[in-house]
mmCIF file of C-alpha atoms in Angstrom:
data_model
loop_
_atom_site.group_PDB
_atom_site.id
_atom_site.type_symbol
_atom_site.label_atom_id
_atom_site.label_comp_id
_atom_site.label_asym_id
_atom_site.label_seq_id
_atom_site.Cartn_x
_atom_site.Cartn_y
_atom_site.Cartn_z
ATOM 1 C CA UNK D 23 -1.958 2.884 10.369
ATOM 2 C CA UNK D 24 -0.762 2.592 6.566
ATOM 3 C CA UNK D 25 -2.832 3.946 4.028
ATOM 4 C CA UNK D 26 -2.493 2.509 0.120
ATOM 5 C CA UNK D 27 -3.256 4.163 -2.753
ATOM 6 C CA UNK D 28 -3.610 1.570 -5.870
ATOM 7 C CA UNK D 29 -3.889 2.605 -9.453
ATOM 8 C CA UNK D 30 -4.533 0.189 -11.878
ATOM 9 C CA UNK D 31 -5.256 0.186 -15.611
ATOM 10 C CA UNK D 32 -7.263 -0.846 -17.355
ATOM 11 C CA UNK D 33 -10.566 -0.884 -15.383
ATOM 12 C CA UNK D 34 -11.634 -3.391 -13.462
ATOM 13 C CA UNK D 35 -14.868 -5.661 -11.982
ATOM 14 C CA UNK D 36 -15.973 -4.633 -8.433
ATOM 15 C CA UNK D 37 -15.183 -7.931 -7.574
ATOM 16 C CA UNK D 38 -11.562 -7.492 -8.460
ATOM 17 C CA UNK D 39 -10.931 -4.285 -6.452
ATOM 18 C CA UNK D 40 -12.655 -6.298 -3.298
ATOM 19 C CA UNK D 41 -9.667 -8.937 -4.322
ATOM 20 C CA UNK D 42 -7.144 -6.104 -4.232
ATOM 21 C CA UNK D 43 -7.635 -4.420 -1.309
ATOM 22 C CA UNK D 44 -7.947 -7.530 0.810
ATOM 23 C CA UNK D 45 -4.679 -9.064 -0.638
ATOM 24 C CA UNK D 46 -2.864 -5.527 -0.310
ATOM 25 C CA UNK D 47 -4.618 -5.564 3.237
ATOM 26 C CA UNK D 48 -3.125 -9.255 4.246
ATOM 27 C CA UNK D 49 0.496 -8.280 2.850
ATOM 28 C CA UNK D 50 0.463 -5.242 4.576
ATOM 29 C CA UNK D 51 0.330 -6.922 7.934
ATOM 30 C CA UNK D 52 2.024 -9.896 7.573
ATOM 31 C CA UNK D 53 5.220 -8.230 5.789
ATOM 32 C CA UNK D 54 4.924 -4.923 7.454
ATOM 33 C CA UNK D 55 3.517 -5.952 10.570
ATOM 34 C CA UNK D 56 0.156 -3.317 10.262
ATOM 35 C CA UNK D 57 -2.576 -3.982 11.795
ATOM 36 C CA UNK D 58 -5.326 -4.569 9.361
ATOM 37 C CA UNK D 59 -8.102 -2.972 11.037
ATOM 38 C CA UNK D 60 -7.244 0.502 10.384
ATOM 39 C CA UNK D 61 -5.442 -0.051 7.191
ATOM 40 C CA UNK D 62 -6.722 2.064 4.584
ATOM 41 C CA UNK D 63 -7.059 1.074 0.980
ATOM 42 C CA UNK D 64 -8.071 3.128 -1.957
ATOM 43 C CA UNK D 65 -8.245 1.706 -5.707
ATOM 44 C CA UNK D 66 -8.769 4.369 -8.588
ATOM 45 C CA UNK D 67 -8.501 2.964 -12.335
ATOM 46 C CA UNK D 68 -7.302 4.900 -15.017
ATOM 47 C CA UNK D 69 -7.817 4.558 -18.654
ATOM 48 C CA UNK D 70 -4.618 3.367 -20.268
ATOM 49 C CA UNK D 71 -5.061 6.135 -22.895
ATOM 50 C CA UNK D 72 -4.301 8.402 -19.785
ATOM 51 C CA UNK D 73 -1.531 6.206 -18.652
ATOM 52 C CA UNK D 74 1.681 6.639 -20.388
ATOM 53 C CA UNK D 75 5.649 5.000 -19.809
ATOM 54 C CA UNK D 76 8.379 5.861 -21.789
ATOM 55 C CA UNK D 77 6.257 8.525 -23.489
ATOM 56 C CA UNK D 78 3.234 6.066 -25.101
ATOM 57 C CA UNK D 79 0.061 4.985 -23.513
ATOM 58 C CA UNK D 80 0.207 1.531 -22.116
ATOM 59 C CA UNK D 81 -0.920 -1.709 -23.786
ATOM 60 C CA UNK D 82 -0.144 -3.700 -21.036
ATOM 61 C CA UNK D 83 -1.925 -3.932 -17.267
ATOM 62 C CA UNK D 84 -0.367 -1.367 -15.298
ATOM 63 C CA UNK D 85 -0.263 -0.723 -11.598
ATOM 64 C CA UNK D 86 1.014 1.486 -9.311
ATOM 65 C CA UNK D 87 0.936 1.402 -5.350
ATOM 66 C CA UNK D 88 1.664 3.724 -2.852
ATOM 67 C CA UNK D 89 1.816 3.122 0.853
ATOM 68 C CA UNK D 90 2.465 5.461 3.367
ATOM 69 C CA UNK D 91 3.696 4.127 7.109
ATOM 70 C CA UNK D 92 5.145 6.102 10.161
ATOM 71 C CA UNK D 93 8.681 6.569 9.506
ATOM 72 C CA UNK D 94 10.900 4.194 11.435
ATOM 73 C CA UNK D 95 8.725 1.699 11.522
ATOM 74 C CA UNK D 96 9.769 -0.995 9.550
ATOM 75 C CA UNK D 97 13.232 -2.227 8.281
ATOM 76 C CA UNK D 98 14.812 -1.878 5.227
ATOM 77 C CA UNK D 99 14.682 -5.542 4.809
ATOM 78 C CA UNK D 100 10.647 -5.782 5.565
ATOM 79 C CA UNK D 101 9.863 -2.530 3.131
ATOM 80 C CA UNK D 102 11.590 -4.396 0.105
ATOM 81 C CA UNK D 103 9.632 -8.000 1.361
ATOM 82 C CA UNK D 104 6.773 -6.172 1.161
ATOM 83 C CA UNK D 105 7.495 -4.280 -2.508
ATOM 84 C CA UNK D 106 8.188 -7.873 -3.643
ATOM 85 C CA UNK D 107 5.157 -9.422 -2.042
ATOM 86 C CA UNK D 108 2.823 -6.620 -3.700
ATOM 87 C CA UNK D 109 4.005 -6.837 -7.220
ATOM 88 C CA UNK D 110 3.466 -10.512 -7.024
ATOM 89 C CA UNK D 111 0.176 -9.772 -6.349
ATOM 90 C CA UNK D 112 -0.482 -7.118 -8.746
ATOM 91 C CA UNK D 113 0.681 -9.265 -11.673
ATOM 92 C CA UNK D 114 -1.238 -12.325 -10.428
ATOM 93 C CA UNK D 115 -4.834 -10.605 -10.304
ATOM 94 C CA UNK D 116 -3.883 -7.784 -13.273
ATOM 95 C CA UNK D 117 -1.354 -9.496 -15.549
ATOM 96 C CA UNK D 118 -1.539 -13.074 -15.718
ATOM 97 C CA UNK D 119 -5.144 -13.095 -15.080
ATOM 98 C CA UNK D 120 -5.333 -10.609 -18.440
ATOM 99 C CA UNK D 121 -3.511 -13.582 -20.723
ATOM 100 C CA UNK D 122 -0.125 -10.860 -20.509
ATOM 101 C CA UNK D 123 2.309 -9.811 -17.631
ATOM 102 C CA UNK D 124 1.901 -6.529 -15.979
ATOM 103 C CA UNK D 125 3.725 -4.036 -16.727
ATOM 104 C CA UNK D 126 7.100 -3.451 -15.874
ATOM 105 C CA UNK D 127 7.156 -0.304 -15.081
ATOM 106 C CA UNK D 128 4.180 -0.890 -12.391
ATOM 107 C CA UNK D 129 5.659 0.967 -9.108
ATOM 108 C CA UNK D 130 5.600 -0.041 -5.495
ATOM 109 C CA UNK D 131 6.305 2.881 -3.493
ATOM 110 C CA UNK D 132 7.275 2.461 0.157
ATOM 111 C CA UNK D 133 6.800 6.725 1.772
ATOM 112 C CA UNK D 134 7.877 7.121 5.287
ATOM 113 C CA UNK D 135 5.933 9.709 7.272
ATOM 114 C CA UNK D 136 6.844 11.440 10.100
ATOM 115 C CA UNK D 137 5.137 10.695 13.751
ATOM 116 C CA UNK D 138 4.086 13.936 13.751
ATOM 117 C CA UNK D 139 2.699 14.628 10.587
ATOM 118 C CA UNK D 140 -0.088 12.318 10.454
ATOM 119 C CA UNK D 141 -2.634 9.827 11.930
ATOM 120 C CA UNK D 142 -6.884 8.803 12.187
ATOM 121 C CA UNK D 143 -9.207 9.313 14.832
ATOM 122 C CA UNK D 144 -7.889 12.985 14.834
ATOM 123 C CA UNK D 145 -4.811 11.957 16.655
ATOM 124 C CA UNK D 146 -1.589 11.977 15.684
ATOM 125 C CA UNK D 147 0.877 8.691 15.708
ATOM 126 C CA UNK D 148 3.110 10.940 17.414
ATOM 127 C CA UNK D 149 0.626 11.458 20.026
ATOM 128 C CA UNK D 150 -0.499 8.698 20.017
ATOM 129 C CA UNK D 151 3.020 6.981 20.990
ATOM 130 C CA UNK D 152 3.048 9.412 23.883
ATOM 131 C CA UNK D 153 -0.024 8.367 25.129
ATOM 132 C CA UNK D 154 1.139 4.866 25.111
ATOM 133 C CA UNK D 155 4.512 5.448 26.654
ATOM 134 C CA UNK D 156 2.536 7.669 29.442
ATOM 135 C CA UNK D 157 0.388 4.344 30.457
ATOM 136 C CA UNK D 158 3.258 2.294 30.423
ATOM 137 C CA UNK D 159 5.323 4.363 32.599
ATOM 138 C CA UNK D 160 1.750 5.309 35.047
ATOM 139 C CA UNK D 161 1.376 1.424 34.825
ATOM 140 C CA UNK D 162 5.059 0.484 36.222
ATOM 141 C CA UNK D 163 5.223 2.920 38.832
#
Protein backbone atom coordinates (compact mmCIF):
# COMPACT_ATOMS: atom_id res chain seq x y z
CA UNK A 1 0.00 0.00 0.00
CA UNK A 2 2.86 2.65 -0.87
CA UNK A 3 1.94 6.02 -1.45
CA UNK A 4 4.46 8.48 -3.70
CA UNK A 5 4.70 11.87 -3.54
CA UNK A 6 6.59 13.35 -6.82
CA UNK A 7 7.74 16.89 -7.18
CA UNK A 8 9.02 17.96 -10.24
CA UNK A 9 10.16 21.28 -11.71
CA UNK A 10 9.59 22.85 -14.02
CA UNK A 11 5.91 22.21 -14.94
CA UNK A 12 4.82 19.77 -16.93
CA UNK A 13 2.06 18.47 -19.85
CA UNK A 14 -0.82 16.35 -18.40
CA UNK A 15 0.37 13.85 -20.54
CA UNK A 16 3.69 13.68 -18.80
CA UNK A 17 2.38 13.33 -15.22
CA UNK A 18 0.02 10.30 -16.72
CA UNK A 19 3.75 9.00 -17.89
CA UNK A 20 5.02 9.48 -14.35
CA UNK A 21 2.77 7.99 -12.26
CA UNK A 22 2.39 4.88 -14.36
CA UNK A 23 6.23 4.36 -14.61
CA UNK A 24 6.61 5.19 -10.73
CA UNK A 25 3.49 2.77 -10.46
CA UNK A 26 5.30 -0.26 -12.57
CA UNK A 27 8.71 0.25 -10.54
CA UNK A 28 7.02 0.25 -7.49
CA UNK A 29 5.81 -3.28 -7.92
CA UNK A 30 8.24 -4.89 -9.76
CA UNK A 31 11.28 -3.61 -7.46
CA UNK A 32 9.32 -3.35 -4.32
CA UNK A 33 6.98 -5.98 -4.86
CA UNK A 34 3.56 -3.46 -4.27
CA UNK A 35 0.74 -4.21 -5.59
CA UNK A 36 -0.25 -1.63 -8.07
CA UNK A 37 -3.81 -1.42 -7.48
CA UNK A 38 -3.77 0.49 -4.38
CA UNK A 39 -0.61 2.33 -5.01
CA UNK A 40 -1.05 5.87 -4.61
CA UNK A 41 0.63 8.49 -6.70
CA UNK A 42 0.58 12.20 -6.34
CA UNK A 43 2.59 14.69 -8.76
CA UNK A 44 2.76 18.49 -7.65
CA UNK A 45 5.13 20.85 -9.85
CA UNK A 46 6.85 23.62 -8.51
CA UNK A 47 8.21 26.63 -10.14
CA UNK A 48 11.99 26.43 -10.19
CA UNK A 49 12.07 30.04 -8.87
CA UNK A 50 10.61 28.29 -5.68
CA UNK A 51 13.02 25.48 -5.92
CA UNK A 52 16.40 26.13 -4.63
CA UNK A 53 19.91 23.67 -4.03
CA UNK A 54 22.88 24.88 -2.68
CA UNK A 55 21.15 28.19 -1.93
CA UNK A 56 20.07 29.29 -5.86
CA UNK A 57 16.97 28.44 -7.71
CA UNK A 58 17.41 25.62 -10.11
CA UNK A 59 18.16 25.83 -13.84
CA UNK A 60 18.08 22.38 -14.32
CA UNK A 61 14.89 19.70 -14.16
CA UNK A 62 14.55 18.79 -10.71
CA UNK A 63 12.72 16.00 -8.99
CA UNK A 64 12.10 14.74 -5.86
CA UNK A 65 10.20 11.45 -4.75
CA UNK A 66 8.99 10.24 -1.71
CA UNK A 67 7.55 6.84 -1.01
CA UNK A 68 6.26 5.66 2.01
CA UNK A 69 5.91 1.55 2.60
CA UNK A 70 5.14 -0.49 5.84
CA UNK A 71 8.28 -0.82 7.64
CA UNK A 72 9.90 -4.21 7.24
CA UNK A 73 8.74 -4.78 4.19
CA UNK A 74 11.30 -4.73 1.81
CA UNK A 75 15.14 -5.31 1.95
CA UNK A 76 17.79 -3.10 2.02
CA UNK A 77 18.91 -4.44 -1.23
CA UNK A 78 15.24 -3.94 -3.03
CA UNK A 79 14.81 -0.16 -1.40
CA UNK A 80 18.20 0.95 -3.11
CA UNK A 81 16.99 -1.18 -6.63
CA UNK A 82 14.17 0.71 -6.46
CA UNK A 83 15.96 4.42 -5.67
CA UNK A 84 18.08 3.47 -8.71
CA UNK A 85 15.23 2.34 -10.89
CA UNK A 86 13.26 5.74 -10.11
CA UNK A 87 15.96 8.20 -10.83
CA UNK A 88 16.45 6.48 -14.10
CA UNK A 89 13.17 7.27 -14.76
CA UNK A 90 13.00 10.70 -13.57
CA UNK A 91 15.95 11.77 -15.74
CA UNK A 92 14.62 9.89 -18.79
CA UNK A 93 11.06 11.69 -18.93
CA UNK A 94 12.46 15.18 -17.05
CA UNK A 95 16.12 15.49 -18.04
CA UNK A 96 17.05 14.01 -21.17
CA UNK A 97 13.74 14.58 -22.62
CA UNK A 98 14.46 18.59 -21.66
CA UNK A 99 17.89 18.53 -24.02
CA UNK A 100 19.86 18.59 -20.14
CA UNK A 101 20.26 15.95 -17.28
CA UNK A 102 18.22 16.24 -14.21
CA UNK A 103 19.40 17.47 -11.53
CA UNK A 104 21.66 16.01 -9.25
CA UNK A 105 20.45 16.81 -6.35
CA UNK A 106 16.86 15.21 -7.36
CA UNK A 107 16.04 12.91 -4.13
CA UNK A 108 14.58 9.46 -3.89
CA UNK A 109 13.41 8.96 -0.51
CA UNK A 110 12.63 5.44 0.69
CA UNK A 111 10.28 6.24 4.54
CA UNK A 112 9.43 3.19 6.44
CA UNK A 113 6.14 3.35 8.34
CA UNK A 114 5.09 1.54 11.07
CA UNK A 115 2.16 -1.31 10.79
CA UNK A 116 0.37 0.53 13.03
CA UNK A 117 0.50 3.90 12.01
CA UNK A 118 -1.13 3.78 8.77
CA UNK A 119 -3.25 2.17 5.99
CA UNK A 120 -6.64 2.77 3.29
CA UNK A 121 -9.97 1.53 3.47
CA UNK A 122 -9.90 2.85 7.15
CA UNK A 123 -7.88 -0.08 8.23
CA UNK A 124 -4.74 -0.26 9.41
CA UNK A 125 -1.76 -2.57 7.78
CA UNK A 126 -1.32 -3.62 11.20
CA UNK A 127 -4.77 -4.78 11.31
CA UNK A 128 -4.93 -5.72 8.49
CA UNK A 129 -1.96 -8.41 8.94
CA UNK A 130 -3.97 -9.67 11.87
CA UNK A 131 -6.83 -10.25 9.99
CA UNK A 132 -4.87 -12.24 7.58
CA UNK A 133 -2.93 -14.27 10.06
CA UNK A 134 -6.51 -14.94 11.89
CA UNK A 135 -7.85 -16.68 8.44
CA UNK A 136 -4.86 -18.49 8.01
CA UNK A 137 -4.73 -19.96 11.35
CA UNK A 138 -9.13 -20.45 11.27
CA UNK A 139 -8.25 -21.97 7.78
CA UNK A 140 -5.56 -24.70 9.09
CA UNK A 141 -7.33 -25.77 12.00
Amino acid sequence: MPTLQLKVSPLQNPSRYRALAEAMTRITAEELGKRAEVTAVVIDDVPAARWHVGGTDVQRPTAMLEISITQGTNTAAQKAAFIERAFAELEAQLGHGHGQGLEPASYVIVREVPASDWGYGGQTQAARALAKTSAAQAIAM
